[in-house]
Amino acid sequence: PQVNDPYVVNDKQHAKVYIIGGCGEEPKGPFTLSGYIFKDEDGDKNYDSDEEGINGATVVLIEDGTRILRNPGPVHTSTGADEGGTPRDGYFLFQDVPPGDYEITVSKKGYLTRKEPLAHSSNDVSKDIDLIPVKRQDRIITGWIWNPKYQDGKNQFSAHKQLINEISIDWYEPNTDGSILTKSSENDREKFLRESHEDSILVLPTIGIIGADELVKNPTAVKTNVQLLESLIVVNGYDGIDIDYEFNQGNNKKDFADFCRLLYNGDLTKNIFGLRHLNKKLSVTVCPTYADKPIGYPGDNYDYYKISQSCDELRIMLYSQPLLWVDCHGFSIDRVLNFAVEKGVSRDKLVPAICTYGRIFQRASDECADPKNDIDNIKVKTSYWESQFPSYQNEIPWFVSGEDSI
C-alpha cells in the first residue's frame, strides 16, 4: 500500500501503519507486531474487549531513536481483524519487521502523541496502546514561549495550565541550507513535553527565523528542511510543529505557500510523508496584512488562503503592530481578521495572536461575558478590554481561537 492510502475495513478507516528505521547490527530475524489503539475507559492501561478502538491513528516504529529511513516500501500492512478474523476498530499489524531496537509512537489529531520503547524477544509481539484525548476541542488557547525568556514564560505557562490546550516553545531555528539549529537542551525538552502531556496539553515546538527568504527559494534547502522537520517531530514524540518563517523582502508568497504544502501533504517522490498523513498538527504563524497588493509590511509575504489549505492552524501575529489596540499604518485587529475570512480562511483554522507580554487585561465591559463559560467570553474586540502595563516580564503571548474569536 502507499503511504497515503487509508486502510478501510467495514467502511471505517483503520490505523495507518508506517515503519521508520533500519536494521540492527546483529539481526535475529524479522518479527511481527500487532495490537490495538484504544480509549482506556476504566483507566487500567489494558485493552478490554468492551473498550473503544480508535480508528485512523498513525503507528510508527523508530529504530535507535535517531534515524528515519525514507520510503521504506511494503513492510507494513493492516487487516483490521483479530486473531479469529473478526473486524475490530483500532487494530494494527506490522509484518516482517527488520530486527533492531525500536520505539513505537502513535499519533492522532485530538489525542496526545504516545511514544514508548518496544520490547521484543520473540517473533510475535503484541502491543496495545491507549490514547489520551486533548482537553476541550471546541476552542484553542495556546501560548508561545520565547527562548531567551524561557523560565519566565514557563512560570506563566504553569500558572495558566487550566486554560491552555496547546503550547509552543521557541526551541529551533532553520539555517539557509535547510539544516536545523537546536536552541535548548534535550533534558529540558523531554521534561517539558512529559509535564505538558501529563496535563493533556499538546506540544507544538516553534521553529522560527526572521529572514527565511533564501531558504524557501532554494528547492534543495526546502527538501532538506522538510525531511528534517518530519524526523524531528516523529522521533521526539511531538504533537506537531509551529512554523514561524518571516521574511525581509516582499516576494515570497508562492514559495512559502509551496513550502507549507510540501510539509503538510508530503511527496513520496521526495521521500516525504507529509504531516497530515503522520497525524501531526501543523501551525503556521504569519505577519498581519489586510490587502492583496503590497503595503510595505512583512505580511506581504503570505497568501493567507493558500497557506490555510496546507495547515491546521493559521496564527496571525496581531501583536506585530506597533500599537496593539489602535489603528496604525491602516492596521486594526478587526480589519486583519476580516480580510483573512474574506479571502476564504476557515474560522476553524484562524488563530488571532494577541500580545500580553506580562500585561494584565481587565474586561472593560460585561457585554461579552458568558456566565456559563469562564474562558469563552474572551473575544478579540478592542472595546472589550483595557490593558495595564505593570512590567515587561514573563513574556508569553496567548493565542485565542474558536467560534467566538471574531
Short mmCIF file of C-alpha atoms in Angstrom, two decimals:
data_model
loop_
_atom_site.label_atom_id
_atom_site.label_comp_id
_atom_site.label_asym_id
_atom_site.label_seq_id
_atom_site.Cartn_x
_atom_site.Cartn_y
_atom_site.Cartn_z
CA PRO A 1 0.00 0.00 0.00
CA GLN A 2 1.02 3.61 -0.49
CA VAL A 3 1.71 5.82 2.49
CA ASN A 4 -1.32 7.99 1.87
CA ASP A 5 -3.75 5.13 1.34
CA PRO A 6 -6.29 4.65 4.14
CA TYR A 7 -6.90 1.15 5.39
CA VAL A 8 -10.66 0.59 5.19
CA VAL A 9 -12.45 -2.27 6.89
CA ASN A 10 -16.26 -2.34 7.11
CA ASP A 11 -16.33 1.23 5.73
CA LYS A 12 -14.22 2.53 8.60
CA GLN A 13 -10.73 3.98 8.37
CA HIS A 14 -8.30 1.98 10.45
CA ALA A 15 -4.83 2.71 11.67
CA LYS A 16 -2.34 3.74 9.02
CA VAL A 17 0.93 1.96 9.77
CA TYR A 18 4.41 3.08 8.71
CA ILE A 19 7.77 1.71 9.64
CA ILE A 20 10.62 4.15 10.10
CA GLY A 21 14.12 2.80 10.78
CA GLY A 22 16.66 0.31 9.54
CA CYS A 23 18.32 -2.96 10.53
CA GLY A 24 20.33 -3.61 13.66
CA GLU A 25 23.91 -4.86 13.52
CA GLU A 26 23.04 -8.28 14.97
CA PRO A 27 19.85 -9.42 13.24
CA LYS A 28 17.79 -12.12 14.95
CA GLY A 29 15.30 -12.44 12.12
CA PRO A 30 12.19 -10.43 11.27
CA PHE A 31 9.29 -10.24 13.70
CA THR A 32 5.57 -9.46 13.65
CA LEU A 33 3.97 -6.71 15.75
CA SER A 34 0.24 -6.35 16.29
CA GLY A 35 -2.11 -4.68 18.73
CA TYR A 36 -4.93 -2.22 19.31
CA ILE A 37 -5.06 1.53 19.66
CA PHE A 38 -7.86 2.19 22.14
CA LYS A 39 -9.55 4.52 24.59
CA ASP A 40 -8.91 3.32 28.13
CA GLU A 41 -12.37 3.64 29.66
CA ASP A 42 -11.53 2.06 33.05
CA GLY A 43 -8.02 3.54 33.39
CA ASP A 44 -6.21 0.24 33.89
CA LYS A 45 -3.92 0.70 30.83
CA ASN A 46 -5.09 -2.65 29.44
CA TYR A 47 -7.21 -3.16 26.34
CA ASP A 48 -10.52 -4.83 27.20
CA SER A 49 -12.85 -6.29 24.59
CA ASP A 50 -15.62 -3.82 25.50
CA GLU A 51 -13.38 -0.74 25.16
CA GLU A 52 -13.48 1.50 22.10
CA GLY A 53 -10.81 1.02 19.45
CA ILE A 54 -9.56 4.24 17.85
CA ASN A 55 -9.52 4.31 14.05
CA GLY A 56 -7.34 6.46 11.84
CA ALA A 57 -4.33 6.60 14.17
CA THR A 58 -0.79 6.55 12.77
CA VAL A 59 1.60 3.97 14.25
CA VAL A 60 5.32 4.45 13.64
CA LEU A 61 8.34 2.36 14.58
CA ILE A 62 11.56 4.31 15.16
CA GLU A 63 14.87 2.45 15.19
CA ASP A 64 17.53 3.53 17.71
CA GLY A 65 15.64 6.77 18.36
CA THR A 66 17.60 8.68 15.74
CA ARG A 67 17.14 7.65 12.11
CA ILE A 68 14.32 7.70 9.64
CA LEU A 69 14.57 5.53 6.55
CA ARG A 70 12.64 7.26 3.79
CA ASN A 71 10.00 5.49 1.70
CA PRO A 72 10.59 2.08 3.33
CA GLY A 73 8.46 0.03 0.97
CA PRO A 74 5.72 -2.56 1.59
CA VAL A 75 6.86 -3.80 5.02
CA HIS A 76 3.65 -2.65 6.69
CA THR A 77 0.03 -3.66 6.47
CA SER A 78 -3.24 -3.64 8.40
CA THR A 79 -6.01 -6.21 8.40
CA GLY A 80 -8.47 -4.72 10.86
CA ALA A 81 -9.22 -8.17 12.26
CA ASP A 82 -8.22 -10.00 15.42
CA GLU A 83 -6.75 -13.50 15.58
CA GLY A 84 -10.18 -15.02 14.89
CA GLY A 85 -10.72 -12.93 11.77
CA THR A 86 -13.30 -10.61 13.37
CA PRO A 87 -13.05 -6.94 12.30
CA ARG A 88 -12.08 -4.74 15.23
CA ASP A 89 -11.65 -0.98 15.42
CA GLY A 90 -8.13 0.30 16.08
CA TYR A 91 -6.28 -2.88 15.13
CA PHE A 92 -2.83 -2.58 13.54
CA LEU A 93 -0.30 -5.07 12.22
CA PHE A 94 3.36 -4.93 11.22
CA GLN A 95 4.74 -7.94 9.35
CA ASP A 96 8.35 -8.85 8.52
CA VAL A 97 9.80 -6.06 10.65
CA PRO A 98 13.61 -5.99 10.27
CA PRO A 99 15.46 -6.78 13.51
CA GLY A 100 16.63 -3.87 15.64
CA ASP A 101 15.88 -1.79 18.72
CA TYR A 102 12.69 0.21 18.25
CA GLU A 103 10.44 2.75 19.87
CA ILE A 104 6.77 2.88 18.94
CA THR A 105 4.81 6.12 18.55
CA VAL A 106 1.09 6.61 17.98
CA SER A 107 -0.47 9.86 16.76
CA LYS A 108 -3.99 11.01 16.03
CA LYS A 109 -5.28 14.55 15.95
CA GLY A 110 -7.32 15.30 19.02
CA TYR A 111 -5.14 12.98 21.13
CA LEU A 112 -1.73 13.25 22.77
CA THR A 113 1.14 11.56 20.95
CA ARG A 114 2.29 8.37 22.68
CA LYS A 115 5.90 7.22 22.50
CA GLU A 116 7.47 4.30 24.36
CA PRO A 117 10.12 1.59 23.97
CA LEU A 118 9.19 -1.61 22.19
CA ALA A 119 10.45 -4.74 23.88
CA HIS A 120 10.52 -7.82 21.66
CA SER A 121 12.14 -11.14 22.46
CA SER A 122 10.09 -13.36 20.18
CA ASN A 123 8.92 -13.44 16.59
CA ASP A 124 5.38 -12.42 17.53
CA VAL A 125 4.92 -9.26 19.60
CA SER A 126 1.62 -7.88 20.90
CA LYS A 127 1.35 -4.24 21.95
CA ASP A 128 -1.84 -2.38 22.89
CA ILE A 129 -1.63 1.40 23.36
CA ASP A 130 -4.22 3.73 24.86
CA LEU A 131 -4.57 7.29 23.59
CA ILE A 132 -5.44 10.22 25.84
CA PRO A 133 -7.70 12.89 24.35
CA VAL A 134 -6.72 16.55 24.46
CA LYS A 135 -8.93 18.57 26.75
CA ARG A 136 -11.64 20.69 25.07
CA GLN A 137 -11.67 20.58 21.31
CA ASP A 138 -14.23 23.33 20.68
CA ARG A 139 -11.68 26.10 21.08
CA ILE A 140 -7.91 26.57 21.07
CA ILE A 141 -5.95 28.56 23.60
CA THR A 142 -2.22 28.25 23.23
CA GLY A 143 0.84 30.15 24.36
CA TRP A 144 4.19 30.90 22.81
CA ILE A 145 7.35 30.97 24.94
CA TRP A 146 10.36 32.89 23.66
CA ASN A 147 13.61 31.00 24.31
CA PRO A 148 15.55 33.95 25.88
CA LYS A 149 12.66 34.29 28.37
CA TYR A 150 12.16 30.54 28.77
CA GLN A 151 11.99 30.37 32.57
CA ASP A 152 9.69 33.37 32.88
CA GLY A 153 7.45 32.02 30.13
CA LYS A 154 7.42 28.57 31.68
CA ASN A 155 6.33 30.05 35.01
CA GLN A 156 3.46 31.87 33.31
CA PHE A 157 2.51 28.71 31.44
CA SER A 158 2.48 26.67 34.66
CA ALA A 159 0.24 29.28 36.30
CA HIS A 160 -2.33 29.11 33.48
CA LYS A 161 -2.33 25.42 32.51
CA GLN A 162 -6.02 25.11 33.30
CA LEU A 163 -6.81 27.43 30.37
CA ILE A 164 -4.46 26.02 27.74
CA ASN A 165 -4.65 23.03 25.40
CA GLU A 166 -1.59 23.82 23.24
CA ILE A 167 1.86 25.27 23.90
CA SER A 168 4.66 26.31 21.52
CA ILE A 169 8.23 26.92 22.67
CA ASP A 170 10.97 28.67 20.69
CA TRP A 171 13.28 25.62 20.51
CA TYR A 172 14.52 25.51 16.90
CA GLU A 173 15.86 27.72 14.11
CA PRO A 174 16.44 26.83 10.44
CA ASN A 175 19.66 27.53 8.59
CA THR A 176 19.63 28.76 4.98
CA ASP A 177 20.68 25.28 3.76
CA GLY A 178 17.66 23.68 5.45
CA SER A 179 19.53 22.22 8.41
CA ILE A 180 18.11 22.89 11.87
CA LEU A 181 19.72 24.56 14.89
CA THR A 182 18.57 23.42 18.34
CA LYS A 183 18.37 26.19 20.96
CA SER A 184 17.56 24.10 24.05
CA SER A 185 18.84 21.08 25.94
CA GLU A 186 17.44 17.60 25.37
CA ASN A 187 16.66 17.24 29.07
CA ASP A 188 14.66 20.49 29.10
CA ARG A 189 12.68 19.44 26.04
CA GLU A 190 11.90 15.95 27.33
CA LYS A 191 10.85 17.25 30.75
CA PHE A 192 8.64 19.97 29.27
CA LEU A 193 6.98 17.50 26.88
CA ARG A 194 6.34 14.99 29.65
CA GLU A 195 4.88 17.57 32.05
CA SER A 196 2.67 19.10 29.33
CA HIS A 197 1.29 15.71 28.31
CA GLU A 198 0.53 14.95 31.95
CA ASP A 199 -1.84 17.92 31.81
CA SER A 200 -3.31 16.82 28.43
CA ILE A 201 -1.67 19.77 26.63
CA LEU A 202 -0.37 19.41 23.06
CA VAL A 203 3.25 20.43 22.41
CA LEU A 204 3.96 22.11 19.05
CA PRO A 205 7.53 23.47 19.25
CA THR A 206 8.28 26.59 17.23
CA ILE A 207 10.94 26.72 14.55
CA GLY A 208 11.42 30.31 13.53
CA ILE A 209 13.65 32.84 11.86
CA ILE A 210 13.46 36.39 10.55
CA GLY A 211 14.97 36.22 7.08
CA ALA A 212 13.76 32.92 5.60
CA ASP A 213 13.88 34.33 2.06
CA GLU A 214 16.89 32.33 0.84
CA LEU A 215 15.66 29.09 2.41
CA VAL A 216 12.19 28.97 0.82
CA LYS A 217 13.53 29.91 -2.62
CA ASN A 218 16.02 27.02 -2.72
CA PRO A 219 14.34 23.67 -3.65
CA THR A 220 17.24 21.64 -2.22
CA ALA A 221 17.14 23.53 1.08
CA VAL A 222 13.36 23.20 1.25
CA LYS A 223 13.51 19.42 0.74
CA THR A 224 16.21 19.10 3.41
CA ASN A 225 14.32 21.28 5.86
CA VAL A 226 11.02 19.43 5.43
CA GLN A 227 12.65 15.99 5.78
CA LEU A 228 14.45 17.08 8.95
CA LEU A 229 11.28 18.61 10.38
CA GLU A 230 9.39 15.36 9.82
CA SER A 231 12.13 13.39 11.54
CA LEU A 232 12.38 15.86 14.41
CA ILE A 233 8.65 15.74 15.12
CA VAL A 234 8.27 11.95 14.90
CA VAL A 235 11.47 10.95 16.73
CA ASN A 236 10.85 13.32 19.64
CA GLY A 237 7.20 12.43 20.01
CA TYR A 238 5.91 15.99 19.45
CA ASP A 239 2.26 16.56 18.58
CA GLY A 240 3.18 18.78 15.65
CA ILE A 241 5.19 21.91 14.82
CA ASP A 242 4.71 25.67 14.62
CA ILE A 243 6.39 27.28 11.59
CA ASP A 244 7.35 30.93 12.15
CA TYR A 245 9.27 31.84 8.99
CA GLU A 246 9.41 35.58 8.49
CA PHE A 247 10.88 37.46 5.56
CA ASN A 248 12.90 40.58 4.79
CA GLN A 249 11.52 41.03 1.26
CA GLY A 250 8.01 41.05 -0.14
CA ASN A 251 8.06 38.44 -2.92
CA ASN A 252 7.85 35.09 -1.12
CA LYS A 253 4.12 34.33 -1.33
CA LYS A 254 4.25 31.43 -3.75
CA ASP A 255 7.49 29.93 -2.42
CA PHE A 256 6.26 29.87 1.16
CA ALA A 257 2.83 28.51 0.21
CA ASP A 258 4.59 25.71 -1.71
CA PHE A 259 6.80 25.02 1.32
CA CYS A 260 3.75 24.64 3.56
CA ARG A 261 2.01 22.38 1.05
CA LEU A 262 5.03 20.04 0.86
CA LEU A 263 5.36 19.84 4.65
CA TYR A 264 1.65 19.19 5.14
CA ASN A 265 0.76 16.95 2.20
CA GLY A 266 4.12 15.25 1.52
CA ASP A 267 5.60 13.95 -1.71
CA LEU A 268 6.79 10.34 -1.86
CA THR A 269 8.97 11.10 -4.89
CA LYS A 270 10.95 13.29 -2.48
CA ASN A 271 10.71 10.72 0.33
CA ILE A 272 8.43 12.99 2.38
CA PHE A 273 5.33 11.52 4.05
CA GLY A 274 3.52 14.77 4.96
CA LEU A 275 2.43 15.80 8.44
CA ARG A 276 -1.25 15.21 7.79
CA HIS A 277 -0.54 11.60 6.83
CA LEU A 278 1.51 11.24 10.01
CA ASN A 279 -1.36 12.68 12.07
CA LYS A 280 0.78 15.59 13.23
CA LYS A 281 -0.57 19.10 13.63
CA LEU A 282 0.88 21.95 11.57
CA SER A 283 0.58 25.53 12.76
CA VAL A 284 1.84 28.34 10.53
CA THR A 285 2.50 31.74 12.11
CA VAL A 286 2.27 34.76 9.80
CA CYS A 287 2.55 38.54 9.96
CA PRO A 288 -0.63 40.61 9.59
CA THR A 289 -1.91 42.15 6.38
CA TYR A 290 -5.23 43.48 5.11
CA ALA A 291 -4.70 43.72 1.34
CA ASP A 292 -3.74 41.63 -1.68
CA LYS A 293 -1.43 44.32 -3.01
CA PRO A 294 1.90 45.06 -1.27
CA ILE A 295 1.57 47.57 1.55
CA GLY A 296 5.22 47.64 2.58
CA TYR A 297 4.83 45.36 5.60
CA PRO A 298 6.09 41.81 6.34
CA GLY A 299 2.58 40.46 5.84
CA ASP A 300 3.07 40.99 2.10
CA ASN A 301 4.85 37.61 2.01
CA TYR A 302 1.85 35.46 2.94
CA ASP A 303 -1.04 34.14 0.91
CA TYR A 304 -3.44 33.52 3.78
CA TYR A 305 -5.83 31.31 1.82
CA LYS A 306 -3.24 29.03 0.18
CA ILE A 307 -1.35 28.59 3.45
CA SER A 308 -4.57 27.79 5.29
CA GLN A 309 -5.23 24.96 2.81
CA SER A 310 -1.99 23.31 3.96
CA CYS A 311 -2.12 23.66 7.74
CA ASP A 312 -4.31 23.04 10.76
CA GLU A 313 -3.85 26.49 12.30
CA LEU A 314 -3.08 29.89 10.78
CA ARG A 315 -1.76 32.07 13.58
CA ILE A 316 -1.78 35.76 12.68
CA MET A 317 0.62 37.84 14.79
CA LEU A 318 -1.63 40.76 15.55
CA TYR A 319 0.86 41.85 18.19
CA SER A 320 3.31 42.67 15.38
CA GLN A 321 1.58 46.02 15.12
CA PRO A 322 3.44 48.92 16.82
CA LEU A 323 0.33 49.61 18.92
CA LEU A 324 -1.91 46.70 19.76
CA TRP A 325 -5.32 48.19 20.34
CA VAL A 326 -5.43 51.18 17.99
CA ASP A 327 -5.17 51.62 14.23
CA CYS A 328 -1.66 52.23 12.97
CA HIS A 329 -0.45 52.18 9.38
CA GLY A 330 -4.00 51.16 8.47
CA PHE A 331 -3.98 48.09 10.71
CA SER A 332 -6.57 47.05 13.21
CA ILE A 333 -7.35 43.65 14.63
CA ASP A 334 -10.80 43.53 13.07
CA ARG A 335 -9.53 44.65 9.69
CA VAL A 336 -6.85 41.93 9.53
CA LEU A 337 -9.15 39.14 10.73
CA ASN A 338 -11.98 40.15 8.42
CA PHE A 339 -9.56 40.22 5.48
CA ALA A 340 -8.46 36.65 6.27
CA VAL A 341 -12.07 35.44 6.43
CA GLU A 342 -12.95 37.27 3.20
CA LYS A 343 -10.02 35.54 1.45
CA GLY A 344 -11.51 32.17 2.40
CA VAL A 345 -9.60 31.20 5.55
CA SER A 346 -11.77 28.87 7.64
CA ARG A 347 -12.65 30.29 11.04
CA ASP A 348 -11.83 26.86 12.48
CA LYS A 349 -8.20 27.35 11.43
CA LEU A 350 -7.85 31.04 12.21
CA VAL A 351 -5.96 31.80 15.42
CA PRO A 352 -5.65 35.50 16.26
CA ALA A 353 -2.47 36.11 18.28
CA ILE A 354 -2.62 38.82 20.91
CA CYS A 355 0.36 40.07 22.88
CA THR A 356 0.10 40.04 26.66
CA TYR A 357 3.84 40.26 27.44
CA GLY A 358 3.22 40.44 31.16
CA ARG A 359 0.26 42.81 30.82
CA ILE A 360 -2.86 42.47 32.92
CA PHE A 361 -6.11 42.51 30.95
CA GLN A 362 -9.40 43.54 32.51
CA ARG A 363 -12.78 43.39 30.85
CA ALA A 364 -13.90 46.96 30.19
CA SER A 365 -17.48 45.86 29.53
CA ASP A 366 -19.66 42.98 30.66
CA GLU A 367 -21.44 42.73 27.30
CA CYS A 368 -19.17 39.89 26.14
CA ALA A 369 -19.35 37.87 29.35
CA ASP A 370 -20.90 34.42 29.20
CA PRO A 371 -21.71 33.29 32.76
CA LYS A 372 -21.77 29.67 31.58
CA ASN A 373 -18.16 29.77 30.42
CA ASP A 374 -15.21 31.24 32.27
CA ILE A 375 -12.99 31.33 29.19
CA ASP A 376 -15.16 31.54 26.06
CA ASN A 377 -16.09 35.12 26.96
CA ILE A 378 -12.64 36.22 25.82
CA LYS A 379 -13.14 37.89 22.44
CA VAL A 380 -10.74 39.86 20.31
CA LYS A 381 -12.60 43.16 20.37
CA THR A 382 -10.82 46.43 21.12
CA SER A 383 -13.78 47.84 23.03
CA TYR A 384 -13.92 44.90 25.42
CA TRP A 385 -10.54 45.28 27.07
CA GLU A 386 -8.33 47.82 28.69
CA SER A 387 -4.72 46.97 29.44
CA GLN A 388 -2.29 47.96 32.14
CA PHE A 389 1.46 47.65 31.92
CA PRO A 390 2.92 46.73 35.34
CA SER A 391 6.08 45.20 33.88
CA TYR A 392 7.71 43.73 30.81
CA GLN A 393 8.35 40.37 32.44
CA ASN A 394 7.15 36.80 31.94
CA GLU A 395 6.73 37.12 28.20
CA ILE A 396 4.10 34.74 26.86
CA PRO A 397 1.66 35.89 24.16
CA TRP A 398 -1.63 33.99 24.08
CA PHE A 399 -3.47 32.76 21.02
CA VAL A 400 -7.25 32.57 21.12
CA SER A 401 -9.39 30.65 18.62
CA GLY A 402 -12.92 29.32 18.23
CA GLU A 403 -16.36 30.39 17.10
CA ASP A 404 -16.24 33.48 19.30
CA SER A 405 -12.86 34.68 18.06
CA ILE A 406 -14.28 37.14 15.52
#
